[in-house]
mmCIF file of C-alpha atoms in Angstrom:
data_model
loop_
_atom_site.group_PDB
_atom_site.id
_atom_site.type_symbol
_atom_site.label_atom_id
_atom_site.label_comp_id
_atom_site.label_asym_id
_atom_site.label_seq_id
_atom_site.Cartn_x
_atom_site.Cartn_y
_atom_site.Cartn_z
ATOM 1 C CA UNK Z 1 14.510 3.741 13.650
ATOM 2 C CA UNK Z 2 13.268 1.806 10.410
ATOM 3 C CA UNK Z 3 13.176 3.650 7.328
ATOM 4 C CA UNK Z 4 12.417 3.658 3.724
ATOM 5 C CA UNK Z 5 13.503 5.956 1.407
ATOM 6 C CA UNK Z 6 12.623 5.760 -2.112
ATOM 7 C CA UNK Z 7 14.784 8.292 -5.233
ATOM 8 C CA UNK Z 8 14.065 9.900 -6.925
ATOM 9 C CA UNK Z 9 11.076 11.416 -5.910
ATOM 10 C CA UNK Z 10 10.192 12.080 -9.649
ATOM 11 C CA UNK Z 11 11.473 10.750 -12.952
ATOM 12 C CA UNK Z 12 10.707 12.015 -16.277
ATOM 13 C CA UNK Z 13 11.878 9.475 -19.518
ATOM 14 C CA UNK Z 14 11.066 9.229 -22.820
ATOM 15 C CA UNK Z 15 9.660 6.128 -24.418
ATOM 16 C CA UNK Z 16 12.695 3.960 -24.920
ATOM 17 C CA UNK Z 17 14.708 5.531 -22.102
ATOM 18 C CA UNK Z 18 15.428 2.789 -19.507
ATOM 19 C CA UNK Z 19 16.494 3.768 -16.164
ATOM 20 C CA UNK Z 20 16.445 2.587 -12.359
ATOM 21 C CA UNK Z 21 14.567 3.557 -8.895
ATOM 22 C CA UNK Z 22 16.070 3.408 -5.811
ATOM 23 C CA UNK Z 23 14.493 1.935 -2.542
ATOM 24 C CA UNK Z 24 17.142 1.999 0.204
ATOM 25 C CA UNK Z 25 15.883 0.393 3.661
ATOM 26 C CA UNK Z 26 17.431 0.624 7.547
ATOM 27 C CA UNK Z 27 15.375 -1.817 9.041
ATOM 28 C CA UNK Z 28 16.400 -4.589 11.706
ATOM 29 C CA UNK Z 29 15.495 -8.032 10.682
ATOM 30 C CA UNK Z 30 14.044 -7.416 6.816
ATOM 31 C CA UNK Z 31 11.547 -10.160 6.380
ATOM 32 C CA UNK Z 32 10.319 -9.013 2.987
ATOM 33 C CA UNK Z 33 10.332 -5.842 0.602
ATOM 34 C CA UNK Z 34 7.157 -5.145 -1.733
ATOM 35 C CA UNK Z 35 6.882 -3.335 -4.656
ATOM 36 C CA UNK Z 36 3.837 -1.450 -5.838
ATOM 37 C CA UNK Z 37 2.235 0.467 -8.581
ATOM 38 C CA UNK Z 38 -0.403 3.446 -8.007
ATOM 39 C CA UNK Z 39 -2.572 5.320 -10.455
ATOM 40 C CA UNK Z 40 -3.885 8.769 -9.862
ATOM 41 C CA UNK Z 41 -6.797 8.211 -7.819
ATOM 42 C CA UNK Z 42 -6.184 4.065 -7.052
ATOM 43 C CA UNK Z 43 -4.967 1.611 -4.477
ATOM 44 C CA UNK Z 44 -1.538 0.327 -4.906
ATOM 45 C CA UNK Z 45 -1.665 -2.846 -7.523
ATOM 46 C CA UNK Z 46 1.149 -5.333 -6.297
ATOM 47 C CA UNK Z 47 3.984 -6.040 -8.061
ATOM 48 C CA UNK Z 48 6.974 -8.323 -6.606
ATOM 49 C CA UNK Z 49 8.062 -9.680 -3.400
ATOM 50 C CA UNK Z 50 11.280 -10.027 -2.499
ATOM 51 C CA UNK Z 51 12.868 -12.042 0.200
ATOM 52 C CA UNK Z 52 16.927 -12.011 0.439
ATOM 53 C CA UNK Z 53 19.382 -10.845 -0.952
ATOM 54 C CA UNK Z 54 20.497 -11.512 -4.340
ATOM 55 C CA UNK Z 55 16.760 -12.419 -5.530
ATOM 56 C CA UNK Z 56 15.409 -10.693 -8.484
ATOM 57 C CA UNK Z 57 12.083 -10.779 -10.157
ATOM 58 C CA UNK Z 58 10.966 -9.774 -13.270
ATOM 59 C CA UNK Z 59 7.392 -8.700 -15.258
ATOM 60 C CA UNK Z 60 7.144 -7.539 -18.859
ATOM 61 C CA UNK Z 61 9.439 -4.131 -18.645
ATOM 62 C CA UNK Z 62 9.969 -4.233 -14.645
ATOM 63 C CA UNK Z 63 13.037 -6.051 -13.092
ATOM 64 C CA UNK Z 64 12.955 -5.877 -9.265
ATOM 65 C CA UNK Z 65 16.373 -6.698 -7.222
ATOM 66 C CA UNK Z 66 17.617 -6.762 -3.654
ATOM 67 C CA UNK Z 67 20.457 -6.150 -1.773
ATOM 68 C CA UNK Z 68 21.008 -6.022 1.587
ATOM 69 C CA UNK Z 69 20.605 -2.346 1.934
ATOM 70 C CA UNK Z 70 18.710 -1.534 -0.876
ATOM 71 C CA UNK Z 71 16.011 -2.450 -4.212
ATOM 72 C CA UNK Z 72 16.029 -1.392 -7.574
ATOM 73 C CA UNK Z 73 13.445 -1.161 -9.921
ATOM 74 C CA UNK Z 74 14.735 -1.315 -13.177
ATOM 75 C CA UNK Z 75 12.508 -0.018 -16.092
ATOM 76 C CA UNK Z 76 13.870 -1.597 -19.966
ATOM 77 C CA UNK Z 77 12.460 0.822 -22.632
ATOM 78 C CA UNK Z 78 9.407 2.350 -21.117
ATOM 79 C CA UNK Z 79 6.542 3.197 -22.893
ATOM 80 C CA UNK Z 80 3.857 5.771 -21.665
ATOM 81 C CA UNK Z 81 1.519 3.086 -20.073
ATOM 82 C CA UNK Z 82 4.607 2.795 -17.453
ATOM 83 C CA UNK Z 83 3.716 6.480 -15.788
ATOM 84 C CA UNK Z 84 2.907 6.285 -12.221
ATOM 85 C CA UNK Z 85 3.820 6.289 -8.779
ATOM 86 C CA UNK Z 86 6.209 3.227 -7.836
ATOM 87 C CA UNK Z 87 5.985 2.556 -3.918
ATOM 88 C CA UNK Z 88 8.231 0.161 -2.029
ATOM 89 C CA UNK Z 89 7.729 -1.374 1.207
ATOM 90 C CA UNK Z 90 9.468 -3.669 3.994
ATOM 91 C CA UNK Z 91 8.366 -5.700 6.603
ATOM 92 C CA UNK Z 92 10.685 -6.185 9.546
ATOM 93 C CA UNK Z 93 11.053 -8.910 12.233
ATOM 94 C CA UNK Z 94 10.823 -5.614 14.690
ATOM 95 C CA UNK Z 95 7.577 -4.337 13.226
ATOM 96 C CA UNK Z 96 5.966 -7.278 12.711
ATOM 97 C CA UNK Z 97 4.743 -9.604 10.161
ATOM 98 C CA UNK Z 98 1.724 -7.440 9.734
ATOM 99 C CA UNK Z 99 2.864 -4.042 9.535
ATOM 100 C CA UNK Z 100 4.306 -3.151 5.749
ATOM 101 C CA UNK Z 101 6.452 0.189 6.152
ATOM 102 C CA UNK Z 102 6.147 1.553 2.834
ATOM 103 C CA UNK Z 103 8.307 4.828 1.180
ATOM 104 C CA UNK Z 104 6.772 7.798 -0.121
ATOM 105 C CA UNK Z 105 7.276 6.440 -3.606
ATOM 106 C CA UNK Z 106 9.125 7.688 -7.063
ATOM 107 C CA UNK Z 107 6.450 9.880 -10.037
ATOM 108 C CA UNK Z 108 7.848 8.143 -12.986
ATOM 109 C CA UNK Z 109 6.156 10.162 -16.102
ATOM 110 C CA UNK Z 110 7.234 8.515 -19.337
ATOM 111 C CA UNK Z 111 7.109 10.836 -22.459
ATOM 112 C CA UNK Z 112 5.719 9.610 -26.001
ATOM 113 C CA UNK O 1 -10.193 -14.694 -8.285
ATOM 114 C CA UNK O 2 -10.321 -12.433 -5.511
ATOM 115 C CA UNK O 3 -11.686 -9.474 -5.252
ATOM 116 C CA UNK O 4 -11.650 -6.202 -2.797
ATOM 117 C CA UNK O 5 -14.583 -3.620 -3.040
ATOM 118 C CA UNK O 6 -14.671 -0.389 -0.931
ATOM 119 C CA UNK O 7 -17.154 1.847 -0.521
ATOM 120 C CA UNK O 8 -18.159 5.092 -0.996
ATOM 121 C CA UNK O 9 -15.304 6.313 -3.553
ATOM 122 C CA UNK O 10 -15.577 9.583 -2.018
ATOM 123 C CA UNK O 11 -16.790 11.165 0.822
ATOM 124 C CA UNK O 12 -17.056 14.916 2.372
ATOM 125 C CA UNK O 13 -17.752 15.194 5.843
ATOM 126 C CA UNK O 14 -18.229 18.166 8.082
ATOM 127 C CA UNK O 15 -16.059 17.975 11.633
ATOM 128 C CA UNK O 16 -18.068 16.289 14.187
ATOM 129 C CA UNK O 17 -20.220 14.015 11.976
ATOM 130 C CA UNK O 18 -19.876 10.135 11.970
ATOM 131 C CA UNK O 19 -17.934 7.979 9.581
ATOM 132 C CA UNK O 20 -18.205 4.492 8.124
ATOM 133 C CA UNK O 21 -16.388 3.341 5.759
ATOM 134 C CA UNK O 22 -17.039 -0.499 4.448
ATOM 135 C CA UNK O 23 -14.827 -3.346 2.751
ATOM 136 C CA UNK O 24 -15.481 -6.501 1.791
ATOM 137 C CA UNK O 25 -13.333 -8.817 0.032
ATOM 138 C CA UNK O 26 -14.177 -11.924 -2.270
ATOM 139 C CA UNK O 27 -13.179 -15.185 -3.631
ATOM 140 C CA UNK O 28 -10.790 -16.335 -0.952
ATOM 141 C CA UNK O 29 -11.830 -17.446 3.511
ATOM 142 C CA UNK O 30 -9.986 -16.235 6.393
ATOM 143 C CA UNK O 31 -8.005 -13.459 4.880
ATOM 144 C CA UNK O 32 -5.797 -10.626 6.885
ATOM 145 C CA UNK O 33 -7.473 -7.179 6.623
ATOM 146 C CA UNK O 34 -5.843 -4.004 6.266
ATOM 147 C CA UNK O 35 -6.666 -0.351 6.877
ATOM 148 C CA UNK O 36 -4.234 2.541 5.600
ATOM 149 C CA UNK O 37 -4.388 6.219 5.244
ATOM 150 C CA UNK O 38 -1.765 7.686 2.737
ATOM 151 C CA UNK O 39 -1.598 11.377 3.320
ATOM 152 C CA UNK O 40 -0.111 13.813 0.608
ATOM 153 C CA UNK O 41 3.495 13.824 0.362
ATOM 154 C CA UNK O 42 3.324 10.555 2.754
ATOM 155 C CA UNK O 43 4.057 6.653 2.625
ATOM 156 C CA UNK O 44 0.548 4.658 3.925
ATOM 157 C CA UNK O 45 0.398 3.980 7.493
ATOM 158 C CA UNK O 46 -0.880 1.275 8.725
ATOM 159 C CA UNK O 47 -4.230 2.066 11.168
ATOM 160 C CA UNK O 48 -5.436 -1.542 11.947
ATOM 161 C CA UNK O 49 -5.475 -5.002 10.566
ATOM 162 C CA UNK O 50 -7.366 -7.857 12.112
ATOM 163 C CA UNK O 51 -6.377 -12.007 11.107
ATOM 164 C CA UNK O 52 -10.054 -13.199 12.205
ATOM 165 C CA UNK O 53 -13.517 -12.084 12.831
ATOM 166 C CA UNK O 54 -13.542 -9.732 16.255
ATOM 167 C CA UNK O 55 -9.881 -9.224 16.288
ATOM 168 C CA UNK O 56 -8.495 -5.952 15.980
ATOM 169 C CA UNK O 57 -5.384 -4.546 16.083
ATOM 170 C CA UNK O 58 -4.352 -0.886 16.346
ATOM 171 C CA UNK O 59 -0.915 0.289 15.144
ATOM 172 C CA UNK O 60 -2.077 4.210 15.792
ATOM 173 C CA UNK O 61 -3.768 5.849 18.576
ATOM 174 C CA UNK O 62 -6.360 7.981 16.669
ATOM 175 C CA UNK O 63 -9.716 9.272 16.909
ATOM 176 C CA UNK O 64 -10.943 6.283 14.602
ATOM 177 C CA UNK O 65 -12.015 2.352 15.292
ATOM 178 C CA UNK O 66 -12.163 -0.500 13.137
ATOM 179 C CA UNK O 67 -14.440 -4.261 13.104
ATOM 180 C CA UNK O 68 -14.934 -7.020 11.291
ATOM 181 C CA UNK O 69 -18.328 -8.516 11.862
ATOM 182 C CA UNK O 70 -18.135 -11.261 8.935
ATOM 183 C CA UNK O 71 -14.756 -13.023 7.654
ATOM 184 C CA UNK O 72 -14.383 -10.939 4.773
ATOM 185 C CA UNK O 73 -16.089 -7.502 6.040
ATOM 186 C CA UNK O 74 -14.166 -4.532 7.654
ATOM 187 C CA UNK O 75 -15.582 -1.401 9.016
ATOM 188 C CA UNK O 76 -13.716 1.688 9.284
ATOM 189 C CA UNK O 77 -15.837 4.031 11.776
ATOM 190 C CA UNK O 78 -15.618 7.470 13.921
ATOM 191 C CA UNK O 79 -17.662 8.863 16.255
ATOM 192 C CA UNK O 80 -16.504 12.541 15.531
ATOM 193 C CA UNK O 81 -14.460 12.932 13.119
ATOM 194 C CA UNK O 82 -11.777 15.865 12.957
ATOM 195 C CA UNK O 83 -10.310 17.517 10.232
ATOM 196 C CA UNK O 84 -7.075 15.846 10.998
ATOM 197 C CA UNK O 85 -9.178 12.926 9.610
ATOM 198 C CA UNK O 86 -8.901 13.847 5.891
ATOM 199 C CA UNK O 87 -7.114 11.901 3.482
ATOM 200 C CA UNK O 88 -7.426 8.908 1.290
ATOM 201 C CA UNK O 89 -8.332 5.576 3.268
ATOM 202 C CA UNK O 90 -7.287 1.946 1.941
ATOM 203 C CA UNK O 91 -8.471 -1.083 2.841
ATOM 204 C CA UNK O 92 -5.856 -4.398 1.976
ATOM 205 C CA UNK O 93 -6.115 -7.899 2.520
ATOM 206 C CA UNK O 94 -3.827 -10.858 2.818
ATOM 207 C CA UNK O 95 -3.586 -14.239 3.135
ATOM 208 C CA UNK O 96 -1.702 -14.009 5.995
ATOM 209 C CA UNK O 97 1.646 -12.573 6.904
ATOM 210 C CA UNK O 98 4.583 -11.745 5.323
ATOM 211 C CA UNK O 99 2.237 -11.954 2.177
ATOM 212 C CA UNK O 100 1.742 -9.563 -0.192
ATOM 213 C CA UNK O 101 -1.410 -6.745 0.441
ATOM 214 C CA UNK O 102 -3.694 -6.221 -2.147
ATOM 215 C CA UNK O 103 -5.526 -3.168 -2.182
ATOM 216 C CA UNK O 104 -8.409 -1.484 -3.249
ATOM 217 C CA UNK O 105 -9.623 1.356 -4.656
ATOM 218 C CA UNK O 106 -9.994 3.619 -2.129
ATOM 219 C CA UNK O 107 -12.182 6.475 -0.288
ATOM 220 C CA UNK O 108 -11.434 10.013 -0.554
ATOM 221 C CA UNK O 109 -12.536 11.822 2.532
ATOM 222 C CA UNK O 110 -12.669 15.801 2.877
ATOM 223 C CA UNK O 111 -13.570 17.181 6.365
ATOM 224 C CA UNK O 112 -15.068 20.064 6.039
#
């Protein structure tokens, strides 16, 4: 069964503190894996795509990578603007190009 | 750019009453329309998407239906809703597969 699992559920840092989430994936066939940002109250805002392994993207403080089991998100000196929910999702050759299977996200809460 | 509106923000409902919720999307033709429902404590799951005007497809069985009348317009509509129904409904587009989603704001619906 395809699954996403996203860790830790919640992070607290302090401004400055960098640090990592973890997206790990079972899925047959990735085609693509998505990260997103939510605010309280929002729709997810879109982030990076990533296709294969080895690819990395990057976006002010955020560094996205990819292996073949799992994404990080890595966070370089956050600053309080950085607090939110951080959602990844997959799309599988066996769920179709369609369907994005997403995680139930990591609370990052960054401390002045 | 494009944009994706969604109306109302929020919405309470008692059980057995109607539903429509509306999306339209602007500045791009032909795009891939979404509808999620992210429960608490839950990744979003997909309900429909449609790539063209009249064509649905349902990844759910539920007690809800979806349209799109115009290019860029999709309905999100019940006949009775239950208070399974509750939760927070988002509407995505695309511009096609394996591309990211971009989402709206979202409706808040309480069944009461």
């Amino acid at each position: 069964e395809d699954q996403v699992t996203q860790s830790p559920e919640a992070l607290r840092l302090q401004e400055g503190e960098s640090s990592s989430l973890n997206c790990s994936y079972t899925v047959s066939g990735l085609r693509g894996l998505f990260w997103y940002r939510q605010d309280p109250g929002k729709g997810p805002e879109f982030l990076f795509t990533l296709y294969s392994a080895g690819e990395e993207k990057e976006k002010e403080r955020l560094k996205a990578t990819l292996t073949k089991k799992e994404s990080f998100l890595h966070i370089t000196a956050p600053k309080p603007e950085d607090s939110a929910t951080y959602l990844c999702a997959v799309q599988a050759a066996q769920t179709g190009a369609n369907n994005l299977f997403f995680g139930t996200g990591t609370r990052l809460t960054v401390i002045p | 750019s494009q944009t994706i509106h969604q109306w109302p923000a929020t919405l309470v409902q008692p059980v057995g009453s109607p539903l429509s919720l509306e999306c339209t999307v602007e500045g791009t033709s032909n795009p891939n329309l979404y509808w999620y429902r992210q429960a608490a404590g839950r990744g979003l799951q997909l309900l429909f998407y449609s790539v063209g005007i009249g064509q649905i497809s349902s990844e759910v069985p539920q007690n809800l239906s979806a349209s799109r009348p115009q290019d860029r317009q999709f309905i999100l509509s019940s006949k009775k809703l239950l208070l399974s129904d509750s939760g927070f409904y988002l509407c995505a587009w695309s511009k096609g597969p394996l591309q990211p989603q971009h989402f709206g704001d979202g409706t808040r619906l309480s069944i009461l």
